[in-house]
mmCIF file of C-alpha atoms and ligand atoms in Angstrom:
data_model
loop_
_atom_site.group_PDB
_atom_site.id
_atom_site.type_symbol
_atom_site.label_atom_id
_atom_site.label_comp_id
_atom_site.label_asym_id
_atom_site.label_seq_id
_atom_site.Cartn_x
_atom_site.Cartn_y
_atom_site.Cartn_z
ATOM 1 C CA MET L 16 -140.082 3.513 -19.672
ATOM 2 C CA GLU L 17 -136.900 4.591 -21.896
ATOM 3 C CA GLU L 18 -137.209 7.837 -23.429
ATOM 4 C CA LYS L 19 -137.399 7.926 -27.230
ATOM 5 C CA GLN L 20 -134.003 8.447 -28.455
ATOM 6 C CA TYR L 21 -132.814 9.499 -31.859
ATOM 7 C CA LEU L 22 -129.826 7.934 -32.566
ATOM 8 C CA LEU L 23 -128.134 9.752 -35.525
ATOM 9 C CA LEU L 24 -124.748 8.363 -35.423
ATOM 10 C CA PRO L 25 -122.846 6.985 -38.685
ATOM 11 C CA GLY L 26 -122.843 3.525 -36.919
ATOM 12 C CA PRO L 27 -124.107 1.919 -34.333
ATOM 13 C CA THR L 28 -127.353 2.907 -36.087
ATOM 14 C CA PRO L 29 -131.036 2.074 -34.847
ATOM 15 C CA VAL L 30 -131.891 -1.527 -35.321
ATOM 16 C CA PRO L 31 -135.425 -1.985 -36.674
ATOM 17 C CA PRO L 32 -137.984 -4.145 -34.411
ATOM 18 C CA VAL L 33 -138.020 -6.923 -36.636
ATOM 19 C CA VAL L 34 -134.165 -7.419 -36.120
ATOM 20 C CA LEU L 35 -134.616 -6.801 -32.593
ATOM 21 C CA ARG L 36 -136.808 -9.770 -32.682
ATOM 22 C CA GLY L 37 -134.664 -11.711 -34.840
ATOM 23 C CA LEU L 38 -131.606 -11.125 -32.788
ATOM 24 C CA ALA L 39 -133.833 -13.076 -29.735
ATOM 25 C CA LYS L 40 -134.365 -15.915 -31.369
ATOM 26 C CA PRO L 41 -133.073 -19.316 -29.284
ATOM 27 C CA MET L 42 -129.857 -20.973 -29.989
ATOM 28 C CA ILE L 43 -129.570 -23.763 -32.408
ATOM 29 C CA ASN L 44 -127.182 -26.404 -33.121
ATOM 30 C CA HIS L 45 -124.185 -24.644 -34.987
ATOM 31 C CA ARG L 46 -122.846 -28.046 -36.572
ATOM 32 C CA GLY L 47 -126.414 -28.956 -37.061
ATOM 33 C CA PRO L 48 -128.833 -28.814 -40.343
ATOM 34 C CA GLU L 49 -130.709 -25.909 -39.241
ATOM 35 C CA PHE L 50 -127.907 -23.517 -39.071
ATOM 36 C CA LYS L 51 -126.374 -24.680 -42.494
ATOM 37 C CA GLU L 52 -129.790 -23.845 -43.953
ATOM 38 C CA LEU L 53 -129.342 -20.258 -42.098
ATOM 39 C CA PHE L 54 -125.792 -20.132 -43.173
ATOM 40 C CA THR L 55 -127.160 -21.021 -47.190
ATOM 41 C CA GLU L 56 -129.642 -18.149 -47.199
ATOM 42 C CA LEU L 57 -127.139 -15.484 -45.417
ATOM 43 C CA THR L 58 -124.242 -15.976 -47.518
ATOM 44 C CA GLU L 59 -126.291 -16.034 -50.778
ATOM 45 C CA GLY L 60 -128.316 -13.227 -49.207
ATOM 46 C CA LEU L 61 -125.098 -10.887 -48.447
ATOM 47 C CA LYS L 62 -123.678 -11.621 -51.877
ATOM 48 C CA GLU L 63 -126.737 -9.803 -53.367
ATOM 49 C CA VAL L 64 -125.896 -6.569 -51.324
ATOM 50 C CA PHE L 65 -122.248 -6.939 -52.335
ATOM 51 C CA ARG L 66 -123.263 -7.434 -55.947
ATOM 52 C CA THR L 67 -120.649 -10.221 -56.587
ATOM 53 C CA GLU L 68 -120.312 -13.921 -57.301
ATOM 54 C CA ASN L 69 -117.172 -13.908 -55.024
ATOM 55 C CA ASP L 70 -117.442 -15.668 -51.942
ATOM 56 C CA VAL L 71 -118.372 -13.479 -48.792
ATOM 57 C CA ILE L 72 -117.090 -14.345 -45.445
ATOM 58 C CA ILE L 73 -118.328 -13.589 -42.441
ATOM 59 C CA PHE L 74 -116.470 -12.899 -39.094
ATOM 60 C CA PRO L 75 -117.963 -12.373 -35.519
ATOM 61 C CA SER L 76 -115.799 -8.996 -35.135
ATOM 62 C CA ALA L 77 -116.070 -5.326 -35.092
ATOM 63 C CA GLY L 78 -115.693 -3.915 -38.751
ATOM 64 C CA THR L 79 -111.912 -3.285 -37.513
ATOM 65 C CA GLY L 80 -111.543 -6.943 -37.418
ATOM 66 C CA GLY L 81 -112.740 -7.635 -41.367
ATOM 67 C CA MET L 82 -109.777 -4.885 -42.099
ATOM 68 C CA GLU L 83 -107.455 -6.965 -40.014
ATOM 69 C CA ALA L 84 -108.721 -10.147 -41.837
ATOM 70 C CA ALA L 85 -107.991 -8.143 -45.193
ATOM 71 C CA VAL L 86 -104.268 -7.500 -44.733
ATOM 72 C CA ALA L 87 -103.272 -10.849 -42.523
ATOM 73 C CA ASN L 88 -104.689 -12.933 -45.118
ATOM 74 C CA PHE L 89 -103.422 -11.034 -48.220
ATOM 75 C CA ILE L 90 -100.205 -9.474 -47.571
ATOM 76 C CA SER L 91 -96.857 -11.336 -46.482
ATOM 77 C CA PRO L 92 -94.590 -9.427 -43.834
ATOM 78 C CA GLY L 93 -92.017 -7.430 -46.062
ATOM 79 C CA GLU L 94 -94.140 -6.946 -49.332
ATOM 80 C CA LYS L 95 -95.321 -3.763 -50.463
ATOM 81 C CA VAL L 96 -98.693 -2.167 -50.176
ATOM 82 C CA LEU L 97 -100.089 1.608 -51.084
ATOM 83 C CA VAL L 98 -102.879 3.014 -48.805
ATOM 84 C CA VAL L 99 -104.795 5.530 -49.751
ATOM 85 C CA SER L 100 -106.348 7.448 -46.919
ATOM 86 C CA ILE L 101 -108.609 10.579 -46.897
ATOM 87 C CA GLY L 102 -109.026 10.178 -43.342
ATOM 88 C CA ASN L 103 -108.760 8.573 -40.306
ATOM 89 C CA PHE L 104 -110.287 4.899 -41.428
ATOM 90 C CA GLY L 105 -107.231 5.077 -44.455
ATOM 91 C CA ASP L 106 -104.979 5.679 -41.450
ATOM 92 C CA ARG L 107 -105.936 2.896 -39.761
ATOM 93 C CA PHE L 108 -106.081 0.397 -42.792
ATOM 94 C CA ALA L 109 -101.899 1.547 -42.992
ATOM 95 C CA GLU L 110 -101.378 1.206 -39.366
ATOM 96 C CA ILE L 111 -103.005 -2.705 -39.455
ATOM 97 C CA CYS L 112 -100.722 -2.920 -42.531
ATOM 98 C CA ARG L 113 -97.892 -1.890 -40.427
ATOM 99 C CA ARG L 114 -98.096 -3.832 -37.687
ATOM 100 C CA PHE L 115 -98.682 -6.702 -40.032
ATOM 101 C CA GLY L 116 -95.048 -6.450 -41.339
ATOM 102 C CA ALA L 117 -95.595 -4.505 -44.670
ATOM 103 C CA ALA L 118 -94.042 -1.903 -46.270
ATOM 104 C CA VAL L 119 -96.415 0.735 -46.475
ATOM 105 C CA ASP L 120 -96.569 3.806 -49.159
ATOM 106 C CA LYS L 121 -99.097 5.841 -48.212
ATOM 107 C CA ILE L 122 -100.908 8.996 -50.357
ATOM 108 C CA ASP L 123 -102.539 11.597 -47.740
ATOM 109 C CA PHE L 124 -105.545 13.634 -49.071
ATOM 110 C CA PRO L 125 -106.400 16.584 -46.879
ATOM 111 C CA TRP L 126 -109.309 15.914 -45.017
ATOM 112 C CA GLY L 127 -112.925 16.560 -46.297
ATOM 113 C CA THR L 128 -111.693 15.614 -49.936
ATOM 114 C CA ALA L 129 -111.783 12.513 -51.663
ATOM 115 C CA ALA L 130 -108.570 10.902 -53.261
ATOM 116 C CA ASP L 131 -107.565 11.874 -56.893
ATOM 117 C CA ALA L 132 -107.251 9.176 -59.025
ATOM 118 C CA ASP L 133 -104.776 11.047 -61.304
ATOM 119 C CA VAL L 134 -101.872 11.234 -57.836
ATOM 120 C CA LEU L 135 -102.999 6.932 -57.699
ATOM 121 C CA ALA L 136 -102.251 6.152 -61.364
ATOM 122 C CA ASP L 137 -98.754 8.302 -61.437
ATOM 123 C CA ARG L 138 -98.257 6.163 -57.798
ATOM 124 C CA ILE L 139 -98.518 3.255 -59.821
ATOM 125 C CA LYS L 140 -97.009 4.010 -63.079
ATOM 126 C CA LYS L 141 -93.276 4.763 -61.092
ATOM 127 C CA ASP L 142 -93.767 1.135 -59.869
ATOM 128 C CA THR L 143 -92.818 -0.464 -63.084
ATOM 129 C CA LYS L 144 -91.282 -3.080 -61.203
ATOM 130 C CA GLU L 145 -94.959 -4.164 -59.978
ATOM 131 C CA GLU L 146 -93.636 -4.291 -56.628
ATOM 132 C CA ILE L 147 -96.539 -3.326 -55.454
ATOM 133 C CA LYS L 148 -98.822 -5.874 -53.945
ATOM 134 C CA ALA L 149 -102.383 -4.216 -52.811
ATOM 135 C CA VAL L 150 -103.668 -0.247 -52.860
ATOM 136 C CA PHE L 151 -106.231 -0.161 -49.981
ATOM 137 C CA VAL L 152 -108.909 2.487 -50.147
ATOM 138 C CA THR L 153 -111.414 3.400 -47.871
ATOM 139 C CA HIS L 154 -114.998 3.990 -49.237
ATOM 140 C CA ASN L 155 -117.021 5.830 -47.290
ATOM 141 C CA GLU L 156 -114.493 8.074 -44.889
ATOM 142 C CA THR L 157 -116.599 8.085 -41.764
ATOM 143 C CA SER L 158 -114.713 10.531 -40.407
ATOM 144 C CA THR L 159 -115.261 13.141 -42.739
ATOM 145 C CA GLY L 160 -118.131 12.006 -44.880
ATOM 146 C CA VAL L 161 -116.616 12.134 -47.749
ATOM 147 C CA THR L 162 -117.314 9.002 -50.607
ATOM 148 C CA ASN L 163 -114.252 7.933 -52.995
ATOM 149 C CA ASP L 164 -115.079 7.213 -56.345
ATOM 150 C CA LEU L 165 -113.995 3.788 -56.274
ATOM 151 C CA PRO L 166 -114.332 2.677 -60.253
ATOM 152 C CA LYS L 167 -111.983 6.018 -60.973
ATOM 153 C CA LEU L 168 -109.285 4.767 -58.359
ATOM 154 C CA ARG L 169 -109.414 1.159 -59.619
ATOM 155 C CA LYS L 170 -109.182 2.172 -63.011
ATOM 156 C CA ALA L 171 -105.957 4.360 -61.991
ATOM 157 C CA LEU L 172 -104.279 0.886 -61.626
ATOM 158 C CA GLY L 173 -104.512 0.124 -65.135
ATOM 159 C CA ASP L 174 -102.814 -3.840 -65.973
ATOM 160 C CA HIS L 175 -100.982 -3.310 -62.590
ATOM 161 C CA PRO L 176 -101.590 -6.702 -60.915
ATOM 162 C CA ALA L 177 -102.086 -4.967 -57.319
ATOM 163 C CA LEU L 178 -104.926 -6.412 -55.440
ATOM 164 C CA PHE L 179 -107.548 -3.542 -54.840
ATOM 165 C CA ILE L 180 -108.779 -4.060 -51.309
ATOM 166 C CA VAL L 181 -111.581 -1.846 -50.079
ATOM 167 C CA ASP L 182 -112.901 -0.502 -46.587
ATOM 168 C CA SER L 183 -116.758 -0.324 -47.275
ATOM 169 C CA VAL L 184 -117.748 -0.248 -43.591
ATOM 170 C CA SER L 185 -119.243 2.588 -43.979
ATOM 171 C CA GLY L 186 -120.550 2.704 -47.601
ATOM 172 C CA LEU L 187 -121.788 -0.796 -48.583
ATOM 173 C CA GLY L 188 -126.069 -0.387 -48.441
ATOM 174 C CA ALA L 189 -125.854 3.107 -48.150
ATOM 175 C CA MET L 190 -124.449 4.222 -51.615
ATOM 176 C CA GLU L 191 -123.791 2.620 -55.101
ATOM 177 C CA LEU L 192 -121.721 -0.578 -54.616
ATOM 178 C CA GLU L 193 -120.321 -2.966 -57.578
ATOM 179 C CA THR L 194 -118.074 -5.549 -56.297
ATOM 180 C CA ASP L 195 -117.965 -7.490 -59.734
ATOM 181 C CA ALA L 196 -118.476 -4.388 -61.802
ATOM 182 C CA TRP L 197 -115.651 -2.627 -60.208
ATOM 183 C CA ASN L 198 -113.652 -5.084 -60.338
ATOM 184 C CA LEU L 199 -112.691 -5.203 -56.222
ATOM 185 C CA ASP L 200 -110.456 -8.065 -55.009
ATOM 186 C CA VAL L 201 -111.630 -7.431 -51.178
ATOM 187 C CA VAL L 202 -114.609 -5.525 -49.623
ATOM 188 C CA VAL L 203 -114.760 -5.309 -46.023
ATOM 189 C CA ALA L 204 -118.392 -4.436 -44.824
ATOM 190 C CA GLY L 205 -119.933 -3.895 -40.801
ATOM 191 C CA SER L 206 -123.060 -5.018 -39.379
ATOM 192 C CA GLN L 207 -123.496 -2.149 -37.228
ATOM 193 C CA LYS L 208 -124.130 0.783 -40.233
ATOM 194 C CA SER L 209 -126.636 0.024 -43.102
ATOM 195 C CA PHE L 210 -127.205 -3.668 -42.276
ATOM 196 C CA MET L 211 -129.149 -2.143 -38.836
ATOM 197 C CA ILE L 212 -127.563 -4.690 -36.499
ATOM 198 C CA PRO L 213 -126.111 -3.916 -33.809
ATOM 199 C CA PRO L 214 -121.787 -4.102 -33.914
ATOM 200 C CA GLY L 215 -120.351 -7.558 -33.904
ATOM 201 C CA LEU L 216 -120.299 -8.790 -37.483
ATOM 202 C CA SER L 217 -118.110 -8.362 -40.759
ATOM 203 C CA PHE L 218 -118.381 -9.285 -43.616
ATOM 204 C CA VAL L 219 -115.285 -9.747 -46.147
ATOM 205 C CA SER L 220 -115.963 -10.402 -49.771
ATOM 206 C CA VAL L 221 -112.978 -12.430 -51.513
ATOM 207 C CA SER L 222 -112.170 -12.306 -55.653
ATOM 208 C CA LYS L 223 -110.521 -15.673 -57.329
ATOM 209 C CA ARG L 224 -106.818 -13.171 -57.407
ATOM 210 C CA ALA L 225 -107.538 -12.701 -53.946
ATOM 211 C CA TRP L 226 -107.636 -16.137 -53.189
ATOM 212 C CA ASP L 227 -104.642 -17.339 -54.684
ATOM 213 C CA ALA L 228 -102.901 -14.493 -52.981
ATOM 214 C CA ALA L 229 -104.480 -16.194 -49.592
ATOM 215 C CA GLU L 230 -102.726 -19.475 -50.730
ATOM 216 C CA LYS L 231 -99.851 -17.971 -50.820
ATOM 217 C CA CYS L 232 -99.891 -15.424 -47.947
ATOM 218 C CA THR L 233 -97.387 -16.467 -45.145
ATOM 219 C CA ASN L 234 -98.954 -14.207 -42.360
ATOM 220 C CA ALA L 235 -99.801 -15.772 -38.880
ATOM 221 C CA ARG L 236 -103.270 -15.967 -38.263
ATOM 222 C CA TYR L 237 -105.656 -18.476 -37.053
ATOM 223 C CA TYR L 238 -108.725 -16.307 -35.934
ATOM 224 C CA TRP L 239 -108.707 -14.151 -39.113
ATOM 225 C CA ASP L 240 -107.882 -17.062 -41.019
ATOM 226 C CA ILE L 241 -110.126 -16.696 -43.860
ATOM 227 C CA MET L 242 -108.841 -20.101 -45.500
ATOM 228 C CA ALA L 243 -110.008 -21.994 -42.670
ATOM 229 C CA ALA L 244 -113.290 -19.968 -43.193
ATOM 230 C CA ARG L 245 -113.815 -21.151 -46.513
ATOM 231 C CA LYS L 246 -112.988 -24.660 -45.531
ATOM 232 C CA TYR L 247 -116.023 -24.694 -43.226
ATOM 233 C CA ALA L 248 -118.152 -22.212 -45.622
ATOM 234 C CA GLU L 249 -117.860 -25.618 -47.870
ATOM 235 C CA LYS L 250 -120.507 -27.490 -45.530
ATOM 236 C CA GLY L 251 -122.101 -24.503 -44.695
ATOM 237 C CA GLN L 252 -120.394 -23.809 -40.973
ATOM 238 C CA THR L 253 -117.792 -21.656 -39.610
ATOM 239 C CA PRO L 254 -114.277 -22.660 -37.965
ATOM 240 C CA TYR L 255 -115.339 -21.778 -34.526
ATOM 241 C CA THR L 256 -118.868 -21.034 -32.516
ATOM 242 C CA PRO L 257 -120.845 -18.072 -34.631
ATOM 243 C CA ALA L 258 -122.643 -15.039 -33.136
ATOM 244 C CA LEU L 259 -125.958 -16.589 -33.564
ATOM 245 C CA PRO L 260 -128.085 -13.988 -32.397
ATOM 246 C CA GLN L 261 -126.261 -11.487 -34.820
ATOM 247 C CA LEU L 262 -126.684 -14.133 -37.530
ATOM 248 C CA THR L 263 -130.505 -14.211 -37.181
ATOM 249 C CA GLY L 264 -130.833 -10.681 -36.999
ATOM 250 C CA LEU L 265 -129.316 -10.388 -40.123
ATOM 251 C CA ALA L 266 -131.405 -12.673 -41.733
ATOM 252 C CA GLU L 267 -134.005 -10.554 -40.962
ATOM 253 C CA SER L 268 -131.958 -7.076 -41.847
ATOM 254 C CA ILE L 269 -131.323 -8.669 -45.353
ATOM 255 C CA LYS L 270 -135.127 -9.797 -46.045
ATOM 256 C CA MET L 271 -136.004 -5.818 -45.313
ATOM 257 C CA ILE L 272 -133.275 -5.063 -47.540
ATOM 258 C CA LYS L 273 -134.635 -7.600 -50.568
ATOM 259 C CA SER L 274 -137.758 -6.014 -49.869
ATOM 260 C CA GLU L 275 -137.061 -2.279 -49.957
ATOM 261 C CA GLY L 276 -134.611 -2.946 -52.870
ATOM 262 C CA LEU L 277 -131.159 -2.085 -53.388
ATOM 263 C CA PRO L 278 -131.878 0.874 -55.843
ATOM 264 C CA ASN L 279 -134.677 2.369 -53.474
ATOM 265 C CA ILE L 280 -132.351 2.326 -50.423
ATOM 266 C CA ILE L 281 -129.649 4.177 -52.156
ATOM 267 C CA THR L 282 -132.126 6.513 -53.382
ATOM 268 C CA ARG L 283 -133.438 7.155 -50.115
ATOM 269 C CA HIS L 284 -130.195 7.701 -48.796
ATOM 270 C CA ARG L 285 -129.177 10.223 -51.208
ATOM 271 C CA ARG L 286 -132.432 12.181 -50.111
ATOM 272 C CA LEU L 287 -131.347 12.097 -46.824
ATOM 273 C CA ARG L 288 -127.969 13.390 -47.401
ATOM 274 C CA ASP L 289 -129.872 16.346 -49.569
ATOM 275 C CA MET L 290 -132.466 17.201 -46.839
ATOM 276 C CA VAL L 291 -129.550 17.368 -44.138
ATOM 277 C CA ARG L 292 -127.313 19.342 -46.464
ATOM 278 C CA ALA L 293 -129.854 21.742 -47.546
ATOM 279 C CA GLY L 294 -131.403 21.791 -43.617
ATOM 280 C CA VAL L 295 -127.416 22.637 -42.601
ATOM 281 C CA ARG L 296 -126.689 24.800 -44.947
ATOM 282 C CA ALA L 297 -130.472 27.368 -44.778
ATOM 283 C CA MET L 298 -129.209 27.328 -41.169
ATOM 284 C CA GLY L 299 -126.245 29.335 -42.866
ATOM 285 C CA LEU L 300 -123.793 26.805 -41.398
ATOM 286 C CA GLU L 301 -121.064 25.188 -43.662
ATOM 287 C CA LEU L 302 -120.545 21.665 -44.289
ATOM 288 C CA LEU L 303 -116.691 19.609 -44.626
ATOM 289 C CA ALA L 304 -117.353 18.141 -48.199
ATOM 290 C CA ALA L 305 -117.968 19.278 -51.217
ATOM 291 C CA ASP L 306 -121.497 18.223 -52.853
ATOM 292 C CA GLU L 307 -119.813 16.082 -55.597
ATOM 293 C CA VAL L 308 -117.829 13.874 -52.964
ATOM 294 C CA SER L 309 -120.421 14.396 -50.076
ATOM 295 C CA SER L 310 -121.388 11.233 -48.445
ATOM 296 C CA THR L 311 -125.034 9.866 -48.423
ATOM 297 C CA ALA L 312 -124.241 8.022 -45.204
ATOM 298 C CA VAL L 313 -123.068 10.755 -43.100
ATOM 299 C CA THR L 314 -122.746 14.461 -42.953
ATOM 300 C CA ALA L 315 -119.617 16.893 -41.658
ATOM 301 C CA VAL L 316 -120.898 20.116 -40.514
ATOM 302 C CA LEU L 317 -118.313 22.592 -39.584
ATOM 303 C CA ALA L 318 -119.256 24.662 -36.094
ATOM 304 C CA PRO L 319 -119.929 28.140 -36.594
ATOM 305 C CA PRO L 320 -117.150 30.237 -35.386
ATOM 306 C CA GLY L 321 -117.117 30.903 -31.584
ATOM 307 C CA ILE L 322 -119.498 27.962 -30.868
ATOM 308 C CA GLU L 323 -117.582 24.766 -29.975
ATOM 309 C CA ALA L 324 -119.134 21.883 -32.087
ATOM 310 C CA ASP L 325 -118.974 19.349 -28.632
ATOM 311 C CA THR L 326 -121.215 22.335 -26.709
ATOM 312 C CA ILE L 327 -123.863 21.619 -29.857
ATOM 313 C CA ARG L 328 -123.535 17.890 -29.463
ATOM 314 C CA SER L 329 -123.958 18.195 -25.529
ATOM 315 C CA THR L 330 -127.433 20.231 -26.220
ATOM 316 C CA LEU L 331 -128.854 18.096 -29.280
ATOM 317 C CA ARG L 332 -128.271 15.040 -26.549
ATOM 318 C CA GLU L 333 -129.383 16.955 -22.853
ATOM 319 C CA ARG L 334 -132.377 19.431 -24.333
ATOM 320 C CA PHE L 335 -133.614 16.941 -26.875
ATOM 321 C CA ASN L 336 -132.411 13.316 -26.818
ATOM 322 C CA VAL L 337 -130.396 13.770 -30.431
ATOM 323 C CA VAL L 338 -126.953 11.826 -30.146
ATOM 324 C CA VAL L 339 -125.046 12.510 -33.203
ATOM 325 C CA ALA L 340 -121.233 12.300 -33.372
ATOM 326 C CA GLY L 341 -118.236 14.188 -32.910
ATOM 327 C CA GLY L 342 -115.039 15.091 -35.016
ATOM 328 C CA GLN L 343 -111.917 12.927 -34.592
ATOM 329 C CA ASN L 344 -108.329 13.459 -34.529
ATOM 330 C CA GLN L 345 -107.426 16.880 -36.319
ATOM 331 C CA LEU L 346 -111.373 17.824 -36.450
ATOM 332 C CA LYS L 347 -112.308 17.006 -32.661
ATOM 333 C CA ASN L 348 -114.714 19.828 -31.572
ATOM 334 C CA LYS L 349 -114.589 21.104 -35.176
ATOM 335 C CA ILE L 350 -117.052 19.197 -36.687
ATOM 336 C CA PHE L 351 -120.048 17.454 -35.772
ATOM 337 C CA ARG L 352 -121.688 14.582 -37.732
ATOM 338 C CA ILE L 353 -124.745 13.254 -38.982
ATOM 339 C CA GLY L 354 -125.478 9.926 -39.355
ATOM 340 C CA HIS L 355 -128.184 9.046 -42.036
ATOM 341 C CA LEU L 356 -127.929 5.533 -42.873
ATOM 342 C CA GLY L 357 -129.360 2.481 -42.217
ATOM 343 C CA TYR L 358 -132.915 2.301 -40.628
ATOM 344 C CA VAL L 359 -133.330 6.028 -40.444
ATOM 345 C CA ARG L 360 -136.250 8.015 -42.466
ATOM 346 C CA GLU L 361 -137.295 11.100 -43.871
ATOM 347 C CA LEU L 362 -139.063 12.452 -40.957
ATOM 348 C CA ASP L 363 -136.250 11.611 -38.394
ATOM 349 C CA ILE L 364 -133.988 13.763 -40.276
ATOM 350 C CA LEU L 365 -137.243 16.355 -40.183
ATOM 351 C CA ALA L 366 -136.870 16.343 -36.052
ATOM 352 C CA VAL L 367 -133.111 16.285 -35.840
ATOM 353 C CA LEU L 368 -132.817 19.206 -37.992
ATOM 354 C CA ALA L 369 -135.627 21.253 -35.702
ATOM 355 C CA ALA L 370 -133.830 19.984 -32.787
ATOM 356 C CA LEU L 371 -130.474 21.331 -34.075
ATOM 357 C CA GLU L 372 -131.733 24.712 -34.964
ATOM 358 C CA MET L 373 -133.511 24.755 -31.351
ATOM 359 C CA SER L 374 -129.971 23.822 -29.852
ATOM 360 C CA LEU L 375 -128.027 26.701 -31.967
ATOM 361 C CA ALA L 376 -130.444 29.176 -30.648
ATOM 362 C CA VAL L 377 -129.732 27.865 -26.963
ATOM 363 C CA CYS L 378 -126.102 28.062 -27.962
ATOM 364 C CA GLY L 379 -126.400 31.580 -29.051
ATOM 365 C CA TYR L 380 -126.512 31.405 -32.492
ATOM 366 C CA GLN L 381 -128.637 33.378 -34.514
ATOM 367 C CA VAL L 382 -131.105 31.313 -36.692
ATOM 368 C CA ASN L 383 -134.375 32.147 -38.011
ATOM 369 C CA LEU L 384 -136.184 28.766 -36.305
ATOM 370 C CA GLY L 385 -137.373 26.857 -39.095
ATOM 371 C CA GLN L 386 -135.935 28.063 -42.077
ATOM 372 C CA GLY L 387 -133.598 24.699 -41.984
ATOM 373 C CA VAL L 388 -136.690 22.611 -41.470
ATOM 374 C CA ARG L 389 -138.357 23.921 -44.054
ATOM 375 C CA ALA L 390 -135.574 23.593 -46.986
ATOM 376 C CA ALA L 391 -135.368 19.909 -45.803
ATOM 377 C CA GLN L 392 -139.024 19.367 -46.129
ATOM 378 C CA GLU L 393 -138.827 21.189 -49.550
ATOM 379 C CA ILE L 394 -136.011 18.645 -50.790
ATOM 380 C CA LEU L 395 -138.580 15.964 -49.648
ATOM 381 C CA LEU L 396 -141.665 17.475 -51.214
ATOM 382 C CA LYS L 397 -139.729 17.366 -54.711
ATOM 383 C CA SER L 398 -138.226 14.042 -54.490
HETATM 384 N N1 PLP I 425 -113.762 1.774 -41.271
HETATM 385 C C1 PLP I 425 -114.952 2.746 -41.713
HETATM 386 C C2 PLP I 425 -115.339 3.337 -42.874
HETATM 387 C C3 PLP I 425 -115.620 2.849 -40.373
HETATM 388 O O1 PLP I 425 -116.600 3.812 -40.349
HETATM 389 C C4 PLP I 425 -115.668 1.935 -38.996
HETATM 390 C C5 PLP I 425 -116.321 2.420 -38.154
HETATM 391 O O2 PLP I 425 -116.744 3.425 -37.611
HETATM 392 C C6 PLP I 425 -114.612 1.060 -38.978
HETATM 393 C C7 PLP I 425 -113.594 0.971 -40.477
HETATM 394 C C8 PLP I 425 -114.267 0.430 -38.048
HETATM 395 O O3 PLP I 425 -115.459 -0.216 -37.767
HETATM 396 P P1 PLP I 425 -115.716 -1.200 -36.203
HETATM 397 O O4 PLP I 425 -115.405 0.191 -35.478
HETATM 398 O O5 PLP I 425 -117.148 -1.627 -36.231
HETATM 399 O O6 PLP I 425 -114.840 -1.753 -35.904
#
């Protein structure tokens, strides 16, 4: 029998049993009436989660595929774009734009901080000829556990006509996101985070303005052609064979999301974040992100002086079967990241904090066993 594992990554996240059963359904004809019904149910469900009347296109791909679609369809070679980066995934957006021939201007903020809307507003004001065609922003920067203030950043554009394109692969469903109310032209999400299904689907919402840009876009695309996806969507189909098991899994996950209700889901994620932060602090460890910008999906914890983050991670895994993520690039071996999004509940967090205390003790760090767990329990009891 397989051992029970606590998978506390910021993706892939644990898959609920009902979704696993959804993934195991028999194949159907993707050009038949059953599929049309499923497709309609899914796109309507996704629109509710995205909080939008815009179209939401499903690609059989990793989240990065959704990011690529968000570049290839809306930006033509030579066009100017502005990428706001606060970490690894902001950098990835800039790199994708470069590879598709865009003239990339990038604003970098220190890893562990959020983007400053005033800096963005200044840069936008300087573009008096309105040459910038799109601004790319990461909603929740998974590499640092920092969430950007999207409404503020959107407002920084003022009347500038640039498209506002958002990577919310690890944000949507774990925190507030209002596609229409916040006027977000393109939003990218992925299956293996708050949607609680395995990796392999990306979702891209497209505003009217973004569709207009897609029609004029000269970049080469076939697999990522969002216009083809829209054309087929009109008849309840996809341009090529869809990832059917993922879609029947998604149907179950959307039912779960609707039954818990988005506001409750967001409150739960806040509570999980607060429990993790209180618990880790009570152990005397430092957090990378300040409270005001801290993510409700993932928390980055600094390893204490003299102990490598990866030693803590391997102790957690080998002794207690708890899996957390490591640091990326400049934060490699300096932090570890506890994912708390999707099918994660309060008692999972208590278990992980208990394992963390014991792992720290094994690694030679002075910790009072129970202190972190207690701090988290207190948050839970008060909520
Ligand atoms: N964007 C963000 C914010 C992410 O967290 C991730 C994955 O962790 C991605 C994009 C890329 O998703 P994928 O690894 O599925 O390509």
